[in-house]
PDB file of C-alpha atoms and ligand atoms in Angstrom:
ATOM      1  CA  MET A   1       0.000   0.000   0.000  1.00 51.00           C
ATOM      2  CA  SER A   2       1.385   3.384  -0.967  1.00 55.00           C
ATOM      3  CA  LYS A   3       2.154   5.928   1.720  1.00 57.00           C
ATOM      4  CA  ASN A   4      -0.502   8.274   0.239  1.00 62.00           C
ATOM      5  CA  LEU A   5      -3.185   5.639   0.317  1.00 57.00           C
ATOM      6  CA  MET A   6      -2.352   4.796   3.948  1.00 57.00           C
ATOM      7  CA  MET A   7      -2.571   8.486   4.836  1.00 58.00           C
ATOM      8  CA  THR A   8      -5.950   8.830   3.127  1.00 57.00           C
ATOM      9  CA  GLY A   9      -7.229   5.777   4.992  1.00 57.00           C
ATOM     10  CA  PHE A  10      -6.018   7.226   8.278  1.00 54.00           C
ATOM     11  CA  MET A  11      -7.781  10.554   7.577  1.00 55.00           C
ATOM     12  CA  VAL A  12     -11.050   8.748   6.700  1.00 53.00           C
ATOM     13  CA  CYS A  13     -10.854   6.847  10.004  1.00 51.00           C
ATOM     14  CA  LEU A  14     -10.252  10.085  11.877  1.00 51.00           C
ATOM     15  CA  CYS A  15     -13.215  11.742  10.177  1.00 51.00           C
ATOM     16  CA  PHE A  16     -15.539   8.895  11.163  1.00 54.00           C
ATOM     17  CA  SER A  17     -14.310   8.610  14.729  1.00 55.00           C
ATOM     18  CA  PHE A  18     -14.563  12.355  15.372  1.00 59.00           C
ATOM     19  CA  ARG A  19     -17.906  12.863  13.676  1.00 62.00           C
ATOM     20  CA  PRO A  20     -20.103  14.275  16.431  1.00 65.00           C
ATOM     21  CA  THR A  21     -22.862  11.879  17.447  1.00 73.00           C
ATOM     22  CA  ILE A  22     -26.292  13.454  17.099  1.00 82.00           C
ATOM     23  CA  ASP A  23     -28.328  13.038  20.254  1.00 92.00           C
ATOM     24  CA  THR A  24     -31.929  12.286  19.409  1.00 95.00           C
ATOM     25  CA  ASN A  25     -34.593  10.762  21.598  1.00 96.00           C
ATOM     26  CA  PRO A  26     -33.442   7.186  22.367  1.00 95.00           C
ATOM     27  CA  LEU A  27     -37.080   6.111  22.849  1.00 95.00           C
ATOM     28  CA  TRP A  28     -38.176   7.141  19.360  1.00 95.00           C
ATOM     29  CA  HIS A  29     -38.374   4.187  16.975  1.00 92.00           C
ATOM     30  CA  GLU A  30     -41.341   5.041  14.752  1.00 94.00           C
ATOM     31  CA  GLN A  31     -41.058   5.270  10.988  1.00 96.00           C
ATOM     32  CA  LYS A  32     -43.185   7.703   9.033  1.00 97.00           C
ATOM     33  CA  ILE A  33     -46.292   5.757   8.005  1.00 98.00           C
ATOM     34  CA  LYS A  34     -48.095   6.649   4.774  1.00 98.00           C
ATOM     35  CA  ASN A  35     -51.616   8.116   5.162  1.00 98.00           C
ATOM     36  CA  TYR A  36     -51.340   8.198   8.990  1.00 98.00           C
ATOM     37  CA  LEU A  37     -52.448  11.680  10.049  1.00 98.00           C
ATOM     38  CA  PRO A  38     -50.192  12.180  13.115  1.00 98.00           C
ATOM     39  CA  HIS A  39     -47.122  11.542  10.927  1.00 98.00           C
ATOM     40  CA  MET A  40     -48.214  13.694   7.984  1.00 98.00           C
ATOM     41  CA  THR A  41     -47.581  17.319   7.111  1.00 98.00           C
ATOM     42  CA  SER A  42     -50.373  19.610   6.019  1.00 98.00           C
ATOM     43  CA  PRO A  43     -49.119  19.467   2.372  1.00 98.00           C
ATOM     44  CA  ASP A  44     -49.200  15.633   2.629  1.00 98.00           C
ATOM     45  CA  VAL A  45     -52.886  15.878   3.595  1.00 98.00           C
ATOM     46  CA  SER A  46     -53.634  18.256   0.703  1.00 98.00           C
ATOM     47  CA  GLU A  47     -51.950  15.793  -1.703  1.00 98.00           C
ATOM     48  CA  LEU A  48     -53.967  12.883  -0.293  1.00 98.00           C
ATOM     49  CA  LEU A  49     -57.200  14.874  -0.704  1.00 97.00           C
ATOM     50  CA  LYS A  50     -56.578  14.890  -4.466  1.00 96.00           C
ATOM     51  CA  LYS A  51     -56.768  11.072  -4.396  1.00 96.00           C
ATOM     52  CA  THR A  52     -59.397  10.315  -1.773  1.00 97.00           C
ATOM     53  CA  ASP A  53     -62.083  11.866   0.415  1.00 98.00           C
ATOM     54  CA  MET A  54     -62.102   8.894   2.821  1.00 98.00           C
ATOM     55  CA  VAL A  55     -61.002   8.716   6.457  1.00 98.00           C
ATOM     56  CA  ILE A  56     -60.744   5.766   8.830  1.00 98.00           C
ATOM     57  CA  ILE A  57     -61.426   6.882  12.408  1.00 98.00           C
ATOM     58  CA  PRO A  58     -60.618   4.203  15.001  1.00 98.00           C
ATOM     59  CA  ILE A  59     -62.922   4.074  18.057  1.00 98.00           C
ATOM     60  CA  PRO A  60     -60.725   2.392  20.676  1.00 98.00           C
ATOM     61  CA  ALA A  61     -60.422   2.075  24.457  1.00 98.00           C
ATOM     62  CA  LEU A  62     -57.851   2.344  27.235  1.00 98.00           C
ATOM     63  CA  GLU A  63     -58.728  -0.491  29.577  1.00 98.00           C
ATOM     64  CA  GLN A  64     -57.346  -3.457  31.451  1.00 98.00           C
ATOM     65  CA  HIS A  65     -56.666  -6.538  29.345  1.00 98.00           C
ATOM     66  CA  GLY A  66     -55.659  -9.085  31.957  1.00 97.00           C
ATOM     67  CA  LYS A  67     -52.135  -9.591  33.230  1.00 97.00           C
ATOM     68  CA  HIS A  68     -50.447 -10.127  29.873  1.00 98.00           C
ATOM     69  CA  LEU A  69     -51.856  -7.503  27.448  1.00 98.00           C
ATOM     70  CA  PRO A  70     -51.334  -3.729  27.676  1.00 98.00           C
ATOM     71  CA  ILE A  71     -54.003  -1.212  28.702  1.00 98.00           C
ATOM     72  CA  GLY A  72     -53.710   0.245  25.194  1.00 98.00           C
ATOM     73  CA  THR A  73     -54.518  -3.055  23.417  1.00 98.00           C
ATOM     74  CA  ASP A  74     -57.728  -1.843  21.731  1.00 98.00           C
ATOM     75  CA  PHE A  75     -56.206   1.500  20.763  1.00 98.00           C
ATOM     76  CA  LEU A  76     -52.986   0.027  19.425  1.00 98.00           C
ATOM     77  CA  ASN A  77     -54.543  -2.930  17.601  1.00 98.00           C
ATOM     78  CA  GLY A  78     -57.269  -0.753  16.059  1.00 98.00           C
ATOM     79  CA  VAL A  79     -54.804   1.849  14.820  1.00 98.00           C
ATOM     80  CA  GLU A  80     -52.413  -0.805  13.484  1.00 98.00           C
ATOM     81  CA  ARG A  81     -55.244  -2.476  11.526  1.00 98.00           C
ATOM     82  CA  ALA A  82     -56.284   0.896  10.105  1.00 98.00           C
ATOM     83  CA  LYS A  83     -52.682   1.675   9.087  1.00 98.00           C
ATOM     84  CA  LEU A  84     -52.382  -1.690   7.323  1.00 98.00           C
ATOM     85  CA  VAL A  85     -55.559  -0.952   5.341  1.00 98.00           C
ATOM     86  CA  ALA A  86     -54.242   2.492   4.390  1.00 98.00           C
ATOM     87  CA  GLN A  87     -51.050   0.999   2.912  1.00 98.00           C
ATOM     88  CA  LYS A  88     -53.131  -0.945   0.366  1.00 98.00           C
ATOM     89  CA  THR A  89     -55.629   1.702  -0.695  1.00 98.00           C
ATOM     90  CA  ASP A  90     -55.507   5.462  -0.225  1.00 98.00           C
ATOM     91  CA  VAL A  91     -57.487   6.549   2.831  1.00 98.00           C
ATOM     92  CA  LEU A  92     -56.548   8.831   5.722  1.00 98.00           C
ATOM     93  CA  VAL A  93     -56.125   7.224   9.171  1.00 98.00           C
ATOM     94  CA  ALA A  94     -57.126   9.755  11.828  1.00 98.00           C
ATOM     95  CA  PRO A  95     -56.996   8.596  15.466  1.00 98.00           C
ATOM     96  CA  VAL A  96     -58.899  11.071  17.640  1.00 98.00           C
ATOM     97  CA  LEU A  97     -59.198   9.527  21.121  1.00 98.00           C
ATOM     98  CA  MET A  98     -57.443   6.691  22.922  1.00 98.00           C
ATOM     99  CA  VAL A  99     -60.176   6.358  25.542  1.00 98.00           C
ATOM    100  CA  GLY A 100     -63.575   4.722  25.020  1.00 98.00           C
ATOM    101  CA  GLN A 101     -66.512   3.543  27.124  1.00 98.00           C
ATOM    102  CA  SER A 102     -65.187   1.008  29.631  1.00 98.00           C
ATOM    103  CA  PRO A 103     -66.946   1.558  32.993  1.00 98.00           C
ATOM    104  CA  TYR A 104     -67.113  -2.196  33.656  1.00 97.00           C
ATOM    105  CA  HIS A 105     -63.303  -2.469  33.623  1.00 98.00           C
ATOM    106  CA  MET A 106     -62.813   0.225  36.291  1.00 98.00           C
ATOM    107  CA  GLY A 107     -62.279  -2.439  38.981  1.00 97.00           C
ATOM    108  CA  PHE A 108     -58.798  -2.959  37.512  1.00 98.00           C
ATOM    109  CA  ALA A 109     -56.161  -0.238  37.826  1.00 98.00           C
ATOM    110  CA  GLY A 110     -55.314   1.800  34.750  1.00 98.00           C
ATOM    111  CA  THR A 111     -58.648   1.742  32.963  1.00 98.00           C
ATOM    112  CA  ILE A 112     -59.976   5.139  31.845  1.00 98.00           C
ATOM    113  CA  SER A 113     -63.588   5.516  30.802  1.00 98.00           C
ATOM    114  CA  LEU A 114     -65.600   8.328  29.228  1.00 98.00           C
ATOM    115  CA  SER A 115     -69.363   8.612  28.951  1.00 98.00           C
ATOM    116  CA  SER A 116     -71.001   7.697  25.651  1.00 97.00           C
ATOM    117  CA  ASN A 117     -72.268  11.277  25.176  1.00 97.00           C
ATOM    118  CA  THR A 118     -68.781  12.739  25.603  1.00 98.00           C
ATOM    119  CA  ILE A 119     -67.252  10.227  23.198  1.00 98.00           C
ATOM    120  CA  VAL A 120     -69.825  10.782  20.451  1.00 98.00           C
ATOM    121  CA  GLU A 121     -69.528  14.558  20.830  1.00 98.00           C
ATOM    122  CA  VAL A 122     -65.721  14.503  20.525  1.00 98.00           C
ATOM    123  CA  TYR A 123     -65.746  12.341  17.391  1.00 98.00           C
ATOM    124  CA  PHE A 124     -68.603  14.337  15.883  1.00 98.00           C
ATOM    125  CA  GLU A 125     -66.660  17.579  16.271  1.00 98.00           C
ATOM    126  CA  ALA A 126     -63.500  15.915  14.872  1.00 98.00           C
ATOM    127  CA  VAL A 127     -65.500  14.764  11.833  1.00 98.00           C
ATOM    128  CA  GLN A 128     -66.749  18.340  11.340  1.00 98.00           C
ATOM    129  CA  SER A 129     -63.096  19.518  11.242  1.00 98.00           C
ATOM    130  CA  LEU A 130     -62.226  16.893   8.639  1.00 98.00           C
ATOM    131  CA  ILE A 131     -65.256  17.851   6.538  1.00 98.00           C
ATOM    132  CA  GLN A 132     -64.001  21.456   6.536  1.00 98.00           C
ATOM    133  CA  HIS A 133     -60.768  20.227   4.929  1.00 98.00           C
ATOM    134  CA  GLY A 134     -62.629  18.373   2.166  1.00 97.00           C
ATOM    135  CA  PHE A 135     -63.001  14.851   3.555  1.00 98.00           C
ATOM    136  CA  LYS A 136     -66.424  13.413   2.884  1.00 98.00           C
ATOM    137  CA  ARG A 137     -66.554   9.692   3.661  1.00 98.00           C
ATOM    138  CA  PHE A 138     -65.928   8.238   7.113  1.00 98.00           C
ATOM    139  CA  LEU A 139     -65.104   4.642   7.988  1.00 98.00           C
ATOM    140  CA  ILE A 140     -65.701   4.336  11.707  1.00 98.00           C
ATOM    141  CA  LEU A 141     -63.542   1.463  12.976  1.00 98.00           C
ATOM    142  CA  ASN A 142     -64.671   0.193  16.353  1.00 97.00           C
ATOM    143  CA  SER A 143     -62.023  -1.876  18.147  1.00 95.00           C
ATOM    144  CA  HIS A 144     -63.801  -2.371  21.494  1.00 95.00           C
ATOM    145  CA  GLY A 145     -67.096  -4.164  22.147  1.00 92.00           C
ATOM    146  CA  GLY A 146     -68.227  -1.514  24.648  1.00 94.00           C
ATOM    147  CA  ASN A 147     -68.169   1.130  21.892  1.00 97.00           C
ATOM    148  CA  ARG A 148     -70.551  -0.729  19.582  1.00 96.00           C
ATOM    149  CA  ALA A 149     -73.667   1.381  20.157  1.00 96.00           C
ATOM    150  CA  ILE A 150     -71.556   4.561  20.227  1.00 97.00           C
ATOM    151  CA  SER A 151     -70.057   3.740  16.819  1.00 98.00           C
ATOM    152  CA  ILE A 152     -73.471   3.047  15.284  1.00 98.00           C
ATOM    153  CA  PHE A 153     -74.883   6.280  16.739  1.00 98.00           C
ATOM    154  CA  LEU A 154     -71.882   8.275  15.505  1.00 98.00           C
ATOM    155  CA  VAL A 155     -72.323   6.840  11.996  1.00 98.00           C
ATOM    156  CA  ASP A 156     -75.977   7.857  12.037  1.00 98.00           C
ATOM    157  CA  ARG A 157     -75.251  11.365  13.356  1.00 98.00           C
ATOM    158  CA  ILE A 158     -72.705  11.947  10.582  1.00 98.00           C
ATOM    159  CA  ASN A 159     -75.180  10.734   7.959  1.00 98.00           C
ATOM    160  CA  GLN A 160     -78.164  12.652   9.352  1.00 98.00           C
ATOM    161  CA  GLU A 161     -76.531  15.913  10.437  1.00 98.00           C
ATOM    162  CA  THR A 162     -73.547  16.623   8.174  1.00 98.00           C
ATOM    163  CA  SER A 163     -72.600  16.562   4.495  1.00 98.00           C
ATOM    164  CA  GLY A 164     -70.389  13.568   5.322  1.00 98.00           C
ATOM    165  CA  ILE A 165     -71.260   9.915   4.678  1.00 98.00           C
ATOM    166  CA  ALA A 166     -70.302   7.232   7.192  1.00 98.00           C
ATOM    167  CA  VAL A 167     -70.272   3.462   7.664  1.00 98.00           C
ATOM    168  CA  GLU A 168     -68.877   1.246  10.413  1.00 98.00           C
ATOM    169  CA  LEU A 169     -65.824  -0.406   8.858  1.00 98.00           C
ATOM    170  CA  GLY A 170     -66.056  -3.729  10.728  1.00 96.00           C
ATOM    171  CA  GLU A 171     -69.626  -4.161   9.528  1.00 96.00           C
ATOM    172  CA  ALA A 172     -68.704  -2.954   6.030  1.00 96.00           C
ATOM    173  CA  ALA A 173     -65.765  -5.368   5.769  1.00 96.00           C
ATOM    174  CA  SER A 174     -67.870  -8.293   6.996  1.00 94.00           C
ATOM    175  CA  THR A 175     -70.041  -7.948   3.874  1.00 95.00           C
ATOM    176  CA  LEU A 176     -67.018  -8.930   1.774  1.00 94.00           C
ATOM    177  CA  SER A 177     -64.865 -11.074   4.065  1.00 89.00           C
ATOM    178  CA  LYS A 178     -63.909 -14.626   3.254  1.00 83.00           C
ATOM    179  CA  PRO A 179     -65.033 -17.394   5.602  1.00 81.00           C
ATOM    180  CA  ARG A 180     -62.532 -18.188   8.365  1.00 75.00           C
ATOM    181  CA  SER A 181     -59.963 -20.758   7.323  1.00 65.00           C
ATOM    182  CA  SER A 182     -59.821 -23.974   9.309  1.00 56.00           C
ATOM    183  CA  SER A 183     -56.246 -23.180  10.351  1.00 51.00           C
ATOM    184  CA  SER A 184     -57.249 -19.979  12.190  1.00 49.00           C
ATOM    185  CA  THR A 185     -59.692 -21.734  14.531  1.00 50.00           C
ATOM    186  CA  SER A 186     -59.868 -25.426  15.163  1.00 52.00           C
ATOM    187  CA  ALA A 187     -63.196 -27.149  15.793  1.00 48.00           C
ATOM    188  CA  ASN A 188     -62.397 -27.553  19.507  1.00 47.00           C
ATOM    189  CA  GLU A 189     -61.454 -23.911  20.064  1.00 51.00           C
ATOM    190  CA  LYS A 190     -64.812 -22.710  18.741  1.00 60.00           C
ATOM    191  CA  LYS A 191     -66.519 -24.254  21.744  1.00 81.00           C
ATOM    192  CA  VAL A 192     -64.452 -22.400  24.340  1.00 90.00           C
ATOM    193  CA  PHE A 193     -65.765 -19.231  25.969  1.00 93.00           C
ATOM    194  CA  ASP A 194     -63.205 -16.672  24.809  1.00 93.00           C
ATOM    195  CA  ARG A 195     -64.029 -12.994  24.984  1.00 93.00           C
ATOM    196  CA  HIS A 196     -62.119 -10.056  26.409  1.00 96.00           C
ATOM    197  CA  GLY A 197     -58.339 -10.556  26.529  1.00 97.00           C
ATOM    198  CA  GLY A 198     -58.710 -14.199  25.487  1.00 96.00           C
ATOM    199  CA  ILE A 199     -57.086 -16.358  22.817  1.00 96.00           C
ATOM    200  CA  ASN A 200     -58.361 -14.271  19.903  1.00 95.00           C
ATOM    201  CA  GLU A 201     -57.289 -10.910  21.265  1.00 97.00           C
ATOM    202  CA  THR A 202     -53.981 -12.307  22.507  1.00 98.00           C
ATOM    203  CA  SER A 203     -53.290 -13.787  19.062  1.00 98.00           C
ATOM    204  CA  SER A 204     -54.078 -10.477  17.325  1.00 98.00           C
ATOM    205  CA  SER A 205     -51.790  -8.670  19.751  1.00 98.00           C
ATOM    206  CA  LEU A 206     -48.986 -11.206  19.231  1.00 98.00           C
ATOM    207  CA  TYR A 207     -49.134 -10.288  15.543  1.00 98.00           C
ATOM    208  CA  LEU A 208     -49.850  -6.531  15.726  1.00 98.00           C
ATOM    209  CA  ILE A 209     -47.939  -5.391  18.839  1.00 98.00           C
ATOM    210  CA  PRO A 210     -45.690  -8.376  19.652  1.00 98.00           C
ATOM    211  CA  ASN A 211     -43.221  -6.810  22.076  1.00 97.00           C
ATOM    212  CA  LEU A 212     -46.045  -5.513  24.295  1.00 98.00           C
ATOM    213  CA  VAL A 213     -47.467  -8.991  24.950  1.00 98.00           C
ATOM    214  CA  GLN A 214     -46.089 -10.702  28.055  1.00 98.00           C
ATOM    215  CA  MET A 215     -46.971 -14.352  27.579  1.00 98.00           C
ATOM    216  CA  ASP A 216     -45.016 -15.263  30.717  1.00 97.00           C
ATOM    217  CA  LYS A 217     -47.586 -13.242  32.710  1.00 97.00           C
ATOM    218  CA  ALA A 218     -50.640 -14.835  31.022  1.00 96.00           C
ATOM    219  CA  GLU A 219     -52.770 -16.519  33.657  1.00 95.00           C
ATOM    220  CA  GLN A 220     -55.881 -18.679  33.414  1.00 92.00           C
ATOM    221  CA  ALA A 221     -58.847 -16.640  34.689  1.00 95.00           C
ATOM    222  CA  LYS A 222     -61.247 -17.999  37.273  1.00 95.00           C
ATOM    223  CA  LEU A 223     -64.704 -16.853  36.168  1.00 95.00           C
ATOM    224  CA  THR A 224     -67.557 -16.187  38.587  1.00 96.00           C
ATOM    225  CA  LEU A 225     -70.612 -15.269  36.497  1.00 96.00           C
ATOM    226  CA  PRO A 226     -74.075 -14.975  38.058  1.00 96.00           C
ATOM    227  CA  ALA A 227     -75.532 -18.511  37.967  1.00 97.00           C
ATOM    228  CA  HIS A 228     -78.215 -17.771  35.350  1.00 97.00           C
ATOM    229  CA  MET A 229     -75.571 -16.300  33.029  1.00 96.00           C
ATOM    230  CA  GLU A 230     -73.208 -19.206  33.590  1.00 95.00           C
ATOM    231  CA  SER A 231     -75.980 -21.523  32.431  1.00 96.00           C
ATOM    232  CA  MET A 232     -76.384 -19.521  29.194  1.00 96.00           C
ATOM    233  CA  ILE A 233     -72.789 -20.183  28.081  1.00 95.00           C
ATOM    234  CA  PRO A 234     -73.408 -23.498  26.258  1.00 95.00           C
ATOM    235  CA  GLU A 235     -76.098 -21.859  24.087  1.00 96.00           C
ATOM    236  CA  VAL A 236     -73.916 -18.788  23.548  1.00 95.00           C
ATOM    237  CA  LEU A 237     -71.162 -21.114  22.319  1.00 95.00           C
ATOM    238  CA  GLU A 238     -73.614 -22.917  20.048  1.00 94.00           C
ATOM    239  CA  GLY A 239     -74.303 -19.547  18.422  1.00 93.00           C
ATOM    240  CA  ASP A 240     -77.896 -19.158  19.652  1.00 96.00           C
ATOM    241  CA  ALA A 241     -78.590 -15.557  18.655  1.00 97.00           C
ATOM    242  CA  ALA A 242     -81.375 -14.878  21.180  1.00 97.00           C
ATOM    243  CA  THR A 243     -79.311 -16.222  24.097  1.00 97.00           C
ATOM    244  CA  ASN A 244     -76.279 -14.256  22.956  1.00 95.00           C
ATOM    245  CA  LEU A 245     -78.342 -11.059  22.859  1.00 96.00           C
ATOM    246  CA  VAL A 246     -79.620 -11.560  26.399  1.00 97.00           C
ATOM    247  CA  PHE A 247     -76.173 -12.633  27.619  1.00 96.00           C
ATOM    248  CA  LEU A 248     -74.431  -9.507  26.306  1.00 95.00           C
ATOM    249  CA  ALA A 249     -77.240  -7.158  27.390  1.00 96.00           C
ATOM    250  CA  GLU A 250     -76.491  -8.104  30.988  1.00 96.00           C
ATOM    251  CA  GLY A 251     -72.839  -9.114  30.829  1.00 96.00           C
ATOM    252  CA  LEU A 252     -69.934  -6.692  31.287  1.00 96.00           C
ATOM    253  CA  LYS A 253     -71.732  -3.755  32.894  1.00 97.00           C
ATOM    254  CA  SER A 254     -70.379  -1.387  35.524  1.00 97.00           C
ATOM    255  CA  LYS A 255     -70.383  -2.411  39.187  1.00 97.00           C
ATOM    256  CA  GLU A 256     -72.703   0.518  39.941  1.00 97.00           C
ATOM    257  CA  THR A 257     -75.538  -1.100  37.965  1.00 97.00           C
ATOM    258  CA  GLY A 258     -75.780  -3.859  40.578  1.00 97.00           C
ATOM    259  CA  LYS A 259     -75.809  -6.588  37.905  1.00 97.00           C
ATOM    260  CA  LYS A 260     -72.650  -8.196  39.335  1.00 97.00           C
ATOM    261  CA  THR A 261     -71.231  -8.460  35.819  1.00 97.00           C
ATOM    262  CA  SER A 262     -68.323  -6.010  35.895  1.00 97.00           C
ATOM    263  CA  ALA A 263     -64.965  -7.490  34.874  1.00 97.00           C
ATOM    264  CA  ALA A 264     -63.625  -7.543  38.437  1.00 97.00           C
ATOM    265  CA  GLU A 265     -66.793  -9.251  39.732  1.00 97.00           C
ATOM    266  CA  MET A 266     -66.653 -11.981  37.069  1.00 97.00           C
ATOM    267  CA  SER A 267     -62.950 -12.599  36.431  1.00 97.00           C
ATOM    268  CA  SER A 268     -59.936 -13.140  38.685  1.00 97.00           C
ATOM    269  CA  THR A 269     -57.512 -11.699  36.095  1.00 97.00           C
ATOM    270  CA  GLY A 270     -59.667  -9.361  33.978  1.00 96.00           C
ATOM    271  CA  VAL A 271     -59.738 -11.808  31.064  1.00 97.00           C
ATOM    272  CA  TRP A 272     -63.339 -12.794  30.185  1.00 96.00           C
ATOM    273  CA  GLY A 273     -62.734 -16.242  28.823  1.00 94.00           C
ATOM    274  CA  ILE A 274     -61.501 -19.640  29.873  1.00 92.00           C
ATOM    275  CA  GLY A 275     -59.500 -20.566  26.781  1.00 92.00           C
ATOM    276  CA  ASP A 276     -55.909 -21.731  27.206  1.00 95.00           C
ATOM    277  CA  LEU A 277     -53.979 -18.521  26.517  1.00 96.00           C
ATOM    278  CA  SER A 278     -50.828 -20.481  25.694  1.00 96.00           C
ATOM    279  CA  THR A 279     -52.559 -21.588  22.477  1.00 96.00           C
ATOM    280  CA  ALA A 280     -52.604 -17.985  21.212  1.00 97.00           C
ATOM    281  CA  THR A 281     -50.240 -17.511  18.272  1.00 98.00           C
ATOM    282  CA  ALA A 282     -49.031 -14.645  16.104  1.00 98.00           C
ATOM    283  CA  ASP A 283     -49.914 -16.798  13.090  1.00 98.00           C
ATOM    284  CA  ARG A 284     -53.555 -16.960  14.100  1.00 97.00           C
ATOM    285  CA  GLY A 285     -53.479 -13.189  14.711  1.00 98.00           C
ATOM    286  CA  ARG A 286     -51.958 -12.662  11.277  1.00 98.00           C
ATOM    287  CA  ALA A 287     -54.665 -14.736   9.592  1.00 97.00           C
ATOM    288  CA  GLU A 288     -57.440 -12.761  11.331  1.00 96.00           C
ATOM    289  CA  THR A 289     -55.750  -9.428  10.587  1.00 98.00           C
ATOM    290  CA  GLU A 290     -55.196 -10.254   6.917  1.00 98.00           C
ATOM    291  CA  ARG A 291     -58.788 -11.460   6.628  1.00 97.00           C
ATOM    292  CA  PHE A 292     -60.035  -8.110   7.957  1.00 97.00           C
ATOM    293  CA  VAL A 293     -57.561  -5.959   6.028  1.00 98.00           C
ATOM    294  CA  SER A 294     -58.296  -7.571   2.667  1.00 97.00           C
ATOM    295  CA  ALA A 295     -62.082  -7.329   3.210  1.00 98.00           C
ATOM    296  CA  ALA A 296     -61.778  -3.692   4.315  1.00 98.00           C
ATOM    297  CA  VAL A 297     -59.699  -2.855   1.226  1.00 98.00           C
ATOM    298  CA  LEU A 298     -62.242  -4.627  -1.015  1.00 98.00           C
ATOM    299  CA  PHE A 299     -65.037  -2.603   0.577  1.00 98.00           C
ATOM    300  CA  ILE A 300     -63.201   0.730   0.278  1.00 98.00           C
ATOM    301  CA  ASP A 301     -62.303   0.095  -3.357  1.00 98.00           C
ATOM    302  CA  LYS A 302     -65.885  -0.908  -4.082  1.00 98.00           C
ATOM    303  CA  TRP A 303     -67.167   2.301  -2.438  1.00 97.00           C
ATOM    304  CA  LYS A 304     -64.655   4.314  -4.488  1.00 97.00           C
ATOM    305  CA  LYS A 305     -66.181   2.780  -7.622  1.00 96.00           C
ATOM    306  CA  LEU A 306     -69.793   3.161  -6.453  1.00 96.00           C
ATOM    307  CA  ARG A 307     -69.257   6.815  -5.608  1.00 95.00           C
ATOM    308  CA  PRO A 308     -66.391   8.546  -7.436  1.00 91.00           C
ATOM    309  CA  ILE A 309     -64.491  11.187  -5.446  1.00 88.00           C
ATOM    310  CA  ASN A 310     -66.058  14.102  -7.361  1.00 79.00           C
ATOM    311  CA  ALA A 311     -69.652  12.748  -7.299  1.00 80.00           C
ATOM    312  CA  ARG A 312     -72.242  15.365  -6.434  1.00 65.00           C
TER     313      ARG A 312
HETATM  314 ZN1   ZN B   1     -59.777  -5.417  23.907  1.00 53.79          ZN
END
C-alpha cells in the first residue's frame, strides 16, 4: 500500500471517529407511516385529498386486558389495523381519542372511561373539522365491544346531520370477508368461551404489537358469572342468537348497575374467557388481521367505484 493511500485511509478513520454523534430521543423508533395523520404534514394531507375523500377513524379504548396484554390493546390494535388498510388503498387514518366507554373495567387499575355522550360529541366535532378540509366519507372502525352502540350512533349522526357519509368499517368489511380458514380456529377452540383478553385478542396482539405482549404473565382466569348467566354459556357457544343477545345485554356492565357483571366481579384476572392462553399464536393473529384488512380494502375500493371522489 502506498504511503498516500495509507494516509488517506487514516484521515477517513479520523473523520468517522470524530464525527459528532447526534443526540436524538433514544425512545423514538417510529417510521413515518403513509396516510397516517399524526405523521403527515399539512401538504401531505392536501396531496392525499386529491386522491381520496375517505377517512378511517378508530374508536378504541384504554382499559385493562388481563395480566399479559397492555391497557392500550384496543387502541394500538385498532390503529395498526387501520394503518395496514391504508397501505393498500388510499385513505386517511385519523386517530382522535385513545379512551372509550369502559366503565365495567374500572375495577382494575389503569382503565380510563368516558361517557357515551362525551365520546360521540368529541368524534362528531372531529369529523366536522375533517369535513371542513374536504373529507367526505368516514369509515368508523370500532375496536372495542363496549363502543358498539356509540359507533353506530356516531355513523348515524354523521349521515343525518352533516354533508359527510359514514359506515362502520367492521360491519362494512364483513359484507365482503372470506369465511374463516380452518387453520385460524380449530373445531375444539370454537366451543371455548373466549371474549375479552382471550385467545383471539392475545393472538391479534402477538401479531400486531408483539413486544407488548407478556406471555409469561398470562394466567388462566377464574370466572364467577351470576348462575343464570353461567348456564347460558353453552347456548352462547352454540351460536344461539337470542341467548347471545340476552347474555351480552347483561354481561360486562359497571359495578354501579348492581348486575354483578363487571370485569372484576366476574374474572380473577380481567380476562373474560376460559380458553388456554398459551394456544394464542401470532400466526392466528396474522390470519385474522389479513382477513379483515383484505375485506376492508375490497369494501373501500368498491365504495370508491360506487361513488367517485367528485360525485355530487
Ligand atoms: Zn380489547
